[in-house]
Every structure is written in C-alpha cells, then in structure tokens.
Coordinates of C-alpha atoms and ligand atoms in Angstrom, one line a residue:
M68 CA 11.0 123.6 -42.9
I69 CA 11.3 120.3 -42.4
S70 CA 13.5 119.6 -39.4
R71 CA 15.3 116.4 -38.4
I72 CA 14.5 116.3 -34.4
L73 CA 16.0 114.2 -31.7
V74 CA 13.6 114.4 -28.6
T75 CA 15.3 112.5 -25.4
G76 CA 13.0 111.1 -23.1
G77 CA 10.5 110.8 -25.8
A78 CA 8.7 108.2 -24.6
G79 CA 7.6 110.0 -21.3
F80 CA 4.9 111.9 -20.5
L81 CA 5.7 115.3 -22.0
G82 CA 8.1 113.7 -24.5
S83 CA 5.3 111.4 -26.1
Y84 CA 2.9 114.3 -26.6
L85 CA 6.0 116.5 -28.2
C86 CA 6.9 113.9 -30.5
E87 CA 3.0 113.4 -31.4
R88 CA 2.9 117.5 -32.3
L89 CA 6.2 117.4 -34.3
V90 CA 5.5 114.3 -36.4
S91 CA 2.0 115.9 -37.5
M92 CA 3.8 119.3 -38.0
G93 CA 5.8 116.8 -40.6
H94 CA 8.9 116.8 -39.2
D95 CA 11.5 114.0 -39.4
V96 CA 11.4 112.7 -35.4
I97 CA 13.7 110.5 -33.6
C98 CA 12.4 109.3 -30.4
L99 CA 15.1 108.3 -27.7
D100 CA 14.5 106.8 -24.5
N101 CA 15.4 103.8 -22.0
F102 CA 12.0 103.5 -20.8
F103 CA 13.2 104.2 -17.0
T104 CA 9.6 106.2 -16.1
S105 CA 7.8 105.1 -19.3
Q106 CA 6.6 102.5 -21.4
K107 CA 6.3 102.1 -25.2
S108 CA 2.8 102.4 -25.4
N109 CA 3.1 106.2 -25.1
V110 CA 4.4 106.0 -28.8
T111 CA 3.1 102.7 -30.4
H112 CA 0.8 104.9 -32.0
L113 CA 3.6 106.7 -34.0
L114 CA 5.5 103.7 -34.8
S115 CA 3.6 103.6 -38.1
E116 CA 4.5 107.2 -39.3
P117 CA 7.2 107.2 -42.0
N118 CA 8.7 110.4 -40.0
F119 CA 9.0 108.9 -36.5
E120 CA 11.4 106.5 -35.6
L121 CA 12.1 105.1 -31.9
I122 CA 15.7 104.1 -30.5
R123 CA 16.1 102.3 -27.1
H124 CA 19.0 104.3 -25.3
D125 CA 20.5 105.9 -22.4
V126 CA 21.5 109.4 -22.4
T127 CA 24.3 108.9 -20.1
L128 CA 26.1 106.9 -22.7
P129 CA 27.1 108.8 -26.1
I130 CA 25.4 108.2 -29.5
F131 CA 26.0 109.2 -33.0
L132 CA 22.8 111.2 -34.6
E133 CA 22.7 113.6 -37.3
V134 CA 19.8 116.5 -36.3
D135 CA 19.1 119.7 -36.9
Q136 CA 17.2 120.1 -33.2
I137 CA 17.6 118.4 -29.6
Y138 CA 14.9 118.6 -27.2
N139 CA 16.7 117.2 -24.1
L140 CA 14.0 115.9 -21.9
A141 CA 15.2 112.9 -20.7
C142 CA 15.3 112.2 -16.7
P143 CA 13.0 111.0 -14.3
A144 CA 10.8 114.0 -13.1
A145 CA 8.5 112.9 -10.2
P146 CA 10.2 113.1 -6.9
G147 CA 9.4 108.9 -6.1
H148 CA 11.0 108.4 -9.6
Y149 CA 14.2 110.7 -9.2
Q150 CA 15.1 109.3 -5.6
F151 CA 14.5 105.6 -6.4
N152 CA 18.0 106.1 -7.7
P153 CA 19.7 109.3 -7.2
I154 CA 23.1 108.6 -8.4
K155 CA 21.3 107.4 -11.9
T156 CA 19.4 110.8 -11.9
I157 CA 22.4 113.3 -11.5
K158 CA 24.4 111.2 -14.3
T159 CA 21.3 111.5 -16.5
S160 CA 21.2 115.4 -16.1
V161 CA 25.0 115.6 -16.1
L162 CA 26.3 112.9 -18.5
G163 CA 23.4 113.2 -20.6
S164 CA 23.7 116.9 -21.1
I165 CA 27.3 116.4 -22.2
N166 CA 26.3 113.7 -24.8
M167 CA 23.5 115.7 -26.2
L168 CA 25.6 119.0 -26.4
G169 CA 28.1 117.3 -28.1
V170 CA 25.8 116.2 -30.5
A171 CA 24.5 119.7 -30.9
K172 CA 28.2 120.8 -31.2
R173 CA 29.1 118.2 -34.3
C174 CA 26.1 118.8 -36.1
G175 CA 25.7 122.2 -35.2
A176 CA 22.2 121.7 -34.2
R177 CA 19.9 123.8 -31.6
I178 CA 19.5 122.3 -28.4
L179 CA 16.3 123.2 -25.7
Q180 CA 16.8 121.8 -22.1
A181 CA 14.0 120.9 -20.3
S182 CA 14.9 122.3 -16.9
T183 CA 12.7 123.0 -13.9
S184 CA 11.4 125.4 -11.4
E185 CA 13.0 122.8 -8.9
I186 CA 16.4 125.0 -9.6
Y187 CA 14.7 127.3 -7.3
G188 CA 14.3 125.1 -4.4
D189 CA 12.5 125.9 -1.7
P190 CA 12.1 129.8 -2.8
E191 CA 12.5 133.3 -1.0
V192 CA 11.3 135.1 -3.6
H193 CA 7.8 134.9 -4.6
P194 CA 6.5 134.4 -7.5
Q195 CA 9.9 132.9 -9.1
V196 CA 11.6 135.2 -11.7
E197 CA 14.3 133.9 -13.6
S198 CA 17.0 136.2 -12.0
Y199 CA 16.4 134.4 -9.0
R200 CA 19.3 132.2 -8.1
G201 CA 17.2 129.6 -6.0
S202 CA 17.2 128.3 -2.5
V203 CA 18.2 124.4 -2.9
N204 CA 19.5 122.2 0.0
P205 CA 22.4 120.5 -1.8
L206 CA 22.7 117.7 0.9
G207 CA 18.9 117.0 0.8
I208 CA 17.0 114.1 -0.9
R209 CA 15.7 116.5 -3.7
A210 CA 19.2 117.8 -4.9
C211 CA 19.9 114.6 -7.0
Y212 CA 17.3 116.1 -9.4
D213 CA 17.8 120.1 -8.6
E214 CA 21.5 120.1 -8.4
G215 CA 21.5 117.7 -11.6
K216 CA 19.5 120.3 -13.5
R217 CA 21.6 123.1 -12.2
V218 CA 24.3 121.9 -13.7
A219 CA 22.8 120.9 -16.8
E220 CA 21.9 124.7 -17.3
T221 CA 25.6 125.5 -16.5
L222 CA 26.5 123.3 -19.1
F223 CA 24.3 124.7 -21.4
M224 CA 25.9 128.0 -20.9
D225 CA 29.4 127.1 -21.1
Y226 CA 28.8 125.0 -24.2
H227 CA 27.1 128.5 -25.6
R228 CA 29.7 130.6 -24.5
S229 CA 32.6 128.7 -25.1
N230 CA 31.4 126.5 -28.4
H231 CA 28.8 128.4 -29.6
V232 CA 26.5 126.1 -29.4
D233 CA 22.6 127.4 -30.4
V234 CA 21.1 126.6 -26.6
R235 CA 17.6 127.0 -25.4
I236 CA 17.0 126.7 -21.5
V237 CA 13.0 126.6 -20.4
R238 CA 12.3 126.4 -16.6
I239 CA 9.1 124.2 -16.4
F240 CA 6.7 124.5 -13.7
N241 CA 4.5 121.7 -12.3
T242 CA 2.8 120.5 -16.0
Y243 CA 0.1 117.8 -15.8
G244 CA -2.4 116.1 -18.4
P245 CA -3.4 112.6 -20.0
R246 CA -0.4 110.2 -20.0
M247 CA 1.2 111.0 -16.8
H248 CA 2.5 108.0 -15.1
P249 CA -0.4 106.8 -13.0
Y250 CA 2.0 105.6 -10.3
D251 CA 4.6 108.6 -10.5
G252 CA 3.7 109.6 -7.0
R253 CA 2.7 113.1 -8.3
V254 CA 0.3 115.2 -6.7
V255 CA -2.1 115.3 -9.7
S256 CA -2.0 111.5 -10.4
N257 CA -1.8 110.2 -7.0
F258 CA -5.5 112.5 -6.2
I259 CA -7.1 111.5 -9.4
R260 CA -6.2 107.8 -8.7
Q261 CA -7.3 107.7 -5.4
A262 CA -10.4 109.9 -6.2
L263 CA -11.6 107.6 -9.1
A264 CA -11.1 104.4 -6.6
D265 CA -13.0 106.2 -3.8
E266 CA -9.8 106.0 -2.0
E267 CA -8.3 108.3 0.8
I268 CA -7.0 111.3 -0.7
T269 CA -3.5 111.5 0.7
I270 CA -2.4 115.0 1.4
F271 CA 1.3 115.7 2.6
G272 CA 1.6 117.9 5.3
D273 CA -1.6 120.1 6.1
G274 CA -1.9 121.0 2.6
S275 CA -1.4 124.8 2.6
Q276 CA 1.8 124.5 0.5
T277 CA 1.2 125.6 -3.0
R278 CA 1.5 124.7 -6.6
S279 CA 0.8 126.3 -10.0
F280 CA -0.3 123.8 -12.4
C281 CA 0.0 124.1 -16.4
Y282 CA -1.8 121.8 -18.8
R283 CA 0.5 119.8 -20.9
D284 CA -0.9 121.3 -24.4
D285 CA 0.0 124.9 -22.9
L286 CA 3.5 123.8 -22.0
V287 CA 4.3 121.9 -25.2
N288 CA 3.1 125.1 -27.0
A289 CA 5.3 126.9 -25.2
I290 CA 8.7 124.7 -25.6
I291 CA 8.0 124.5 -29.2
A292 CA 7.9 128.3 -29.6
M293 CA 11.1 128.7 -27.5
M294 CA 12.8 126.4 -29.8
N295 CA 11.6 128.0 -33.0
N296 CA 12.2 131.5 -31.8
E297 CA 14.7 133.2 -33.9
Q298 CA 15.0 136.5 -31.5
R299 CA 18.3 134.8 -30.3
F300 CA 16.5 134.5 -27.1
I301 CA 18.2 131.5 -25.4
G302 CA 16.4 132.0 -22.0
P303 CA 16.3 130.9 -19.2
V304 CA 12.6 131.3 -19.5
N305 CA 9.8 130.3 -16.9
I306 CA 6.9 128.0 -18.3
G307 CA 4.3 127.6 -16.3
N308 CA 0.5 128.9 -15.3
P309 CA 0.6 131.4 -12.9
V310 CA -2.6 130.8 -11.1
E311 CA -1.4 129.4 -7.5
F312 CA -3.5 126.6 -5.5
T313 CA -3.2 125.2 -2.4
I314 CA -2.7 121.4 -2.3
R315 CA -5.8 121.2 -0.4
E316 CA -7.4 123.1 -3.0
L317 CA -6.3 121.1 -5.9
A318 CA -7.7 118.2 -3.6
E319 CA -11.3 119.4 -3.3
Q320 CA -11.3 120.1 -6.9
V321 CA -10.3 116.5 -7.8
I322 CA -12.9 115.1 -5.5
E323 CA -15.6 117.2 -7.3
L324 CA -14.8 116.7 -10.7
A325 CA -14.2 113.1 -10.4
G326 CA -17.6 112.6 -8.4
S327 CA -15.5 110.9 -5.8
K328 CA -16.6 109.9 -2.3
S329 CA -13.0 110.0 -1.2
Q330 CA -11.9 111.7 2.4
L331 CA -8.9 113.6 2.7
V332 CA -5.9 112.1 4.9
F333 CA -2.8 113.9 6.2
R334 CA 0.4 112.2 6.1
P335 CA 3.7 113.5 7.1
L336 CA 5.2 116.2 4.6
P337 CA 8.8 114.9 2.6
D338 CA 11.9 116.6 3.4
D339 CA 12.7 119.5 1.6
D340 CA 9.3 119.8 0.3
P341 CA 8.7 123.5 -1.0
T342 CA 6.5 125.7 0.6
R343 CA 5.2 127.7 -2.3
R344 CA 5.7 127.9 -6.3
R345 CA 4.5 130.1 -9.0
P346 CA 5.8 131.0 -12.0
D347 CA 6.2 134.9 -13.0
I348 CA 5.9 134.2 -16.8
T349 CA 6.3 138.4 -17.9
L350 CA 9.2 137.1 -19.7
A351 CA 7.6 134.4 -21.6
K352 CA 4.9 136.7 -22.7
K353 CA 7.1 139.4 -24.1
E354 CA 9.8 137.1 -25.8
L355 CA 7.6 134.3 -27.2
G356 CA 4.1 135.8 -27.1
W357 CA 2.9 132.8 -24.9
E358 CA 0.9 132.6 -22.0
P359 CA -1.3 129.4 -20.6
K360 CA -4.7 129.3 -22.0
I361 CA -6.5 126.0 -20.2
P362 CA -7.7 126.7 -16.6
L363 CA -7.0 123.9 -14.1
R364 CA -10.7 123.0 -13.9
D365 CA -10.5 122.3 -17.8
G366 CA -7.3 120.6 -17.6
L367 CA -8.2 118.0 -14.6
K368 CA -11.4 117.2 -16.5
Q369 CA -9.5 116.1 -19.6
T370 CA -7.0 114.3 -17.5
I371 CA -9.6 112.6 -15.4
D372 CA -11.3 111.1 -18.3
W373 CA -7.9 109.8 -19.5
F374 CA -7.4 107.9 -16.5
K375 CA -10.9 106.9 -16.5
S376 CA -9.8 105.0 -20.1
I377 CA -6.5 103.4 -19.0
N378 CA -6.0 100.0 -17.4
L379 CA -3.9 100.5 -14.5
S380 CA -2.6 96.9 -14.8
D381 CA -0.6 98.1 -17.7
Y382 CA 1.5 100.5 -15.7
R383 CA 4.5 99.4 -13.8
P384 CA 4.4 99.0 -10.2
P385 CA 4.3 101.6 -7.5
T386 CA 7.1 103.9 -6.7
P387 CA 8.2 104.9 -3.2
N388 CA 5.7 107.8 -3.3
Y389 CA 3.0 105.9 -3.9
S390 CA 0.4 105.3 -1.5
Ligands
NAD787 P1 8.7 111.1 -17.6 O1 9.4 110.9 -16.4 O2 7.1 111.1 -18.1 O3 9.9 111.4 -18.7 C1 11.0 111.5 -18.7 C2 11.5 110.6 -19.8 O4 12.9 110.1 -19.7 C3 11.2 109.0 -19.7 O5 10.4 108.5 -20.9 C4 12.0 108.1 -19.2 O6 12.1 106.8 -19.5 C5 13.1 109.2 -20.1 N1 14.6 108.8 -19.2 C6 14.9 108.7 -18.1 N2 16.2 108.6 -17.8 C7 16.6 108.4 -18.6 C8 18.1 108.1 -19.6 N3 18.9 108.0 -18.6 N4 18.0 107.8 -20.6 C9 17.3 108.0 -21.9 N5 15.8 108.3 -21.4 C10 15.8 108.5 -20.0 O7 8.7 113.1 -16.9 P2 8.0 114.3 -17.6 O8 7.4 115.0 -16.5 O9 7.4 113.9 -19.4 O10 9.3 115.1 -18.0 C11 10.0 115.5 -18.9 C12 11.1 116.2 -18.7 O11 10.8 117.7 -18.5 C13 12.1 116.1 -17.8 O12 13.5 116.4 -18.4 C14 11.8 116.5 -16.5 O13 12.7 117.1 -15.4 C15 11.4 118.1 -17.2 N6 10.1 118.6 -16.2 C16 9.0 118.6 -16.1 C17 8.1 118.9 -15.2 C18 6.5 118.2 -15.0 O14 5.7 118.8 -14.4 N7 6.3 116.9 -15.8 C19 8.5 119.8 -14.6 C20 9.5 120.5 -14.3 C21 10.9 119.7 -15.4
UDP788 N1 1.8 115.7 -2.6 C1 0.6 115.3 -1.7 N2 0.1 113.9 -2.0 C2 0.6 113.3 -2.9 C3 1.4 113.7 -3.5 C4 2.0 115.0 -3.2 O1 0.1 116.2 -0.7 O2 0.0 112.1 -2.7 C5 2.2 117.1 -2.2 C6 3.9 116.9 -2.1 O3 4.2 116.8 -0.8 C7 4.2 118.4 -2.9 C8 3.2 118.8 -3.9 O4 2.0 117.7 -3.6 O5 3.7 119.4 -2.0 C9 3.5 118.7 -5.3 O6 4.2 117.3 -5.4 P1 4.7 116.5 -6.6 O7 5.3 115.3 -6.1 O8 3.3 116.4 -7.5 O9 5.7 117.8 -7.3 P2 6.8 118.8 -6.9 O10 6.2 120.0 -7.0 O11 6.8 118.5 -5.3 O12 7.8 118.2 -7.5

C-alpha cells in the first residue's frame, strides 16, 4: 500500500538515503529539513520524481501536513555539529518531537523516533541492552544531545500512553557510509578524508576506546522494518552492528583500504567520550528478523570510493571537531 510519508531531517546522511528508498518503493515522500548539517545536493537527484517533495522548515516550529507515517530524524548527530549550538540541539530534540508527535496525533500517523546509543552515555553494562538505563553526565558537553534524545523518548512514550499515538523507537548505534558530511568531525569521515589526503590521522586519546560501526544500508533496512512491523512492537530497539573495534583498529583499516601513507597522531580525548560501545541486537533479531549484513571492511570500501568521488569544496566549512 502506498503511504504519505514525512521524513524530518530528510536531506541528511541517513535521511536522504531513507527518502531514496521510500521513493523507489512508490510512496509519496515529503522531505523536511532546515539544512543545518546537510545540503540540498543530497536530494537533488530526487527532485524530478513525482512522488518526492522537499520543504525547508525547522522542526522546532509547528507545521501542518497530512501524512500516514513520520520518520523523525531531524537533529544534528555528530559531536562537532551538535555542540556547535547546544541549546538549539536540545530544542530540536524536545520541541521537534512535540511538534512531530502533534502532527502524528492529529493525523493518526505512525511515528518513528531516531534515538541513539548515546542515551546509554558512558555505559557500565556491556554490550548495551535496551533494559539498561544508561549513565549520562547531564552537565557535560554531550548532554545537549544525549538528554535531548532521552526526553524525546519520554515524550514518545507519554504521547503513546496518554494519546494512543502509534510510536516506534529505534536506538541507532554508530552508522557510516556514503553521503556522510565530510567535515562532520565523526571518526569515519575524519579518518577517510585524512587518509585520502595522506594527512595525519587524528586519534583522540590512546585509541583503545571502542565503537561498533553499522553500514548505512543495513541501518535503513532496519528502520523501515521497524516502522512497518505490525506486531505492535514499539521498541525501544537497538539497531547497530555488534562487531566491536577499537578506534586504533579502525584507523589501521582505513589506512590499508585507502592505500594511504598517513601516520597516526594522538590528540586529547574529548570530555565524556564513551570508553566502549556495542549493541546487543537480540531484540532486533527476534522482533524484526533483522541483523546487519555488511562487514566493516566492505562498508569502508564503499565509503572510501564515495569520498573519492566528491568535491570537498562543495561542502560547508569545517566544524569545531574538524582537524
Ligand atoms: P545528519 O546531521 O546528516 O542529519 C540530520 C538532518 O537533520 C540534517 O539534514 C539536518 O540539516 C537536519 N536538521 C537538524 N536540525 C534540524 C531542525 N531543527 N529542523 C529541521 N531539520 C534539522 O545526521 P544523520 O547521521 O543522518 O542522523 C540522522 C538521525 O539519526 C539523527 O536524529 C541522529 O541523532 C540519529 N542517529 C544517527 C547516528 C549515526 O551514527 N549516523 C547514530 C545515532 C542516532
Ligand atoms: N575520534 C577520533 N578521532 C577523530 C574523531 C573521533 O579518535 O578524528 C574518536 C572519538 O573520540 C570517539 C570515537 O572516535 O572516541 C567516535 O567518535 P564519533 O565522533 O564518530 O562518534 P561518537 O560515537 O563519539 O558519538
């Protein structure tokens, strides 16, 4: 069945690929974005499609639309981006969720929240299971993002309990792939950009901290499956790749795959940087029949090829985490 689907943050890294997939499935897709961390070029190839529409709008302001499903992805996701204007970041999660939940309530639409592994903070439980309540520093520099996303989850559950809004919550772990903003300061984009230019690879701390990297296509498959599951399974559910790497191992793989001459350099670890992160995806396997298929090596090759194909001067200037 064809649905009218709103994707907030639809011009971003994940949102633009999600729009592409939904358009190819024949749905009527409205992409809403204020282009804070993205640019129109991520979706210009969709503008000629009759079932695609682009709206420049900020989710912190109300909007009236008639839709059947909403994917709420609007929010800066990279530390350098979300720390640039922390008050705006928390407004985006909180006011943006209230506005989009309002649209869902009025239209009777199903709404999915792109939550994050950051709601676990610097986790004492490893790997992270959905029942773990997390260890977030509410006063720290990551709190604008982490606490904003935690409040968003609370709002989703309260609209569900109080107003019967049909909600879905996915907790996304580090995801990478083509169309990441090359200057977003995230580890994969920094390392690939640095490796391709034979520049020093900046490891924050000693590189022993871990992350688990999920390829974009695997992630988008999971969120589409979560939106459309009719089992009344609302989540929250972890979505990520459970294979864990140290940041140093990631750097070494990127250097090898890019055929780079880059050397490693060590820089101070940012405050509150989580020491380890790996999703337990038992719930996603059981409820959605989903698990990631693309190993890091294959995904990195695709991402490196994409970085080789772009012109860096088409992207906006460096963010604070850029080096
Ligand atoms: P992204 O920065 O590329 O995309 C976010 C999009 O939201 C951008 O296009 C940006 O311009 C838009 N946006 C930001 N503030 C807005 C506002 N106030 N109004 C309208 N649009 C706004 O990041 P991404 O990696 O594609 O992340 C998408 C979503 O997934 C985010 O909500 C993020 O928190 C979540 N997530 C991503 C990851 C990841 O590793 N990529 C991990 C966890 C959660
Ligand atoms: N990191 C790094 N060098 C960089 C960028 C990031 O060593 O140039 C580290 C960062 O300190 C963190 C990990 O890589 O430990 C992942 O950082 P990212 O910003 O991609 O995402 P996070 O998972 O921290 O939100």
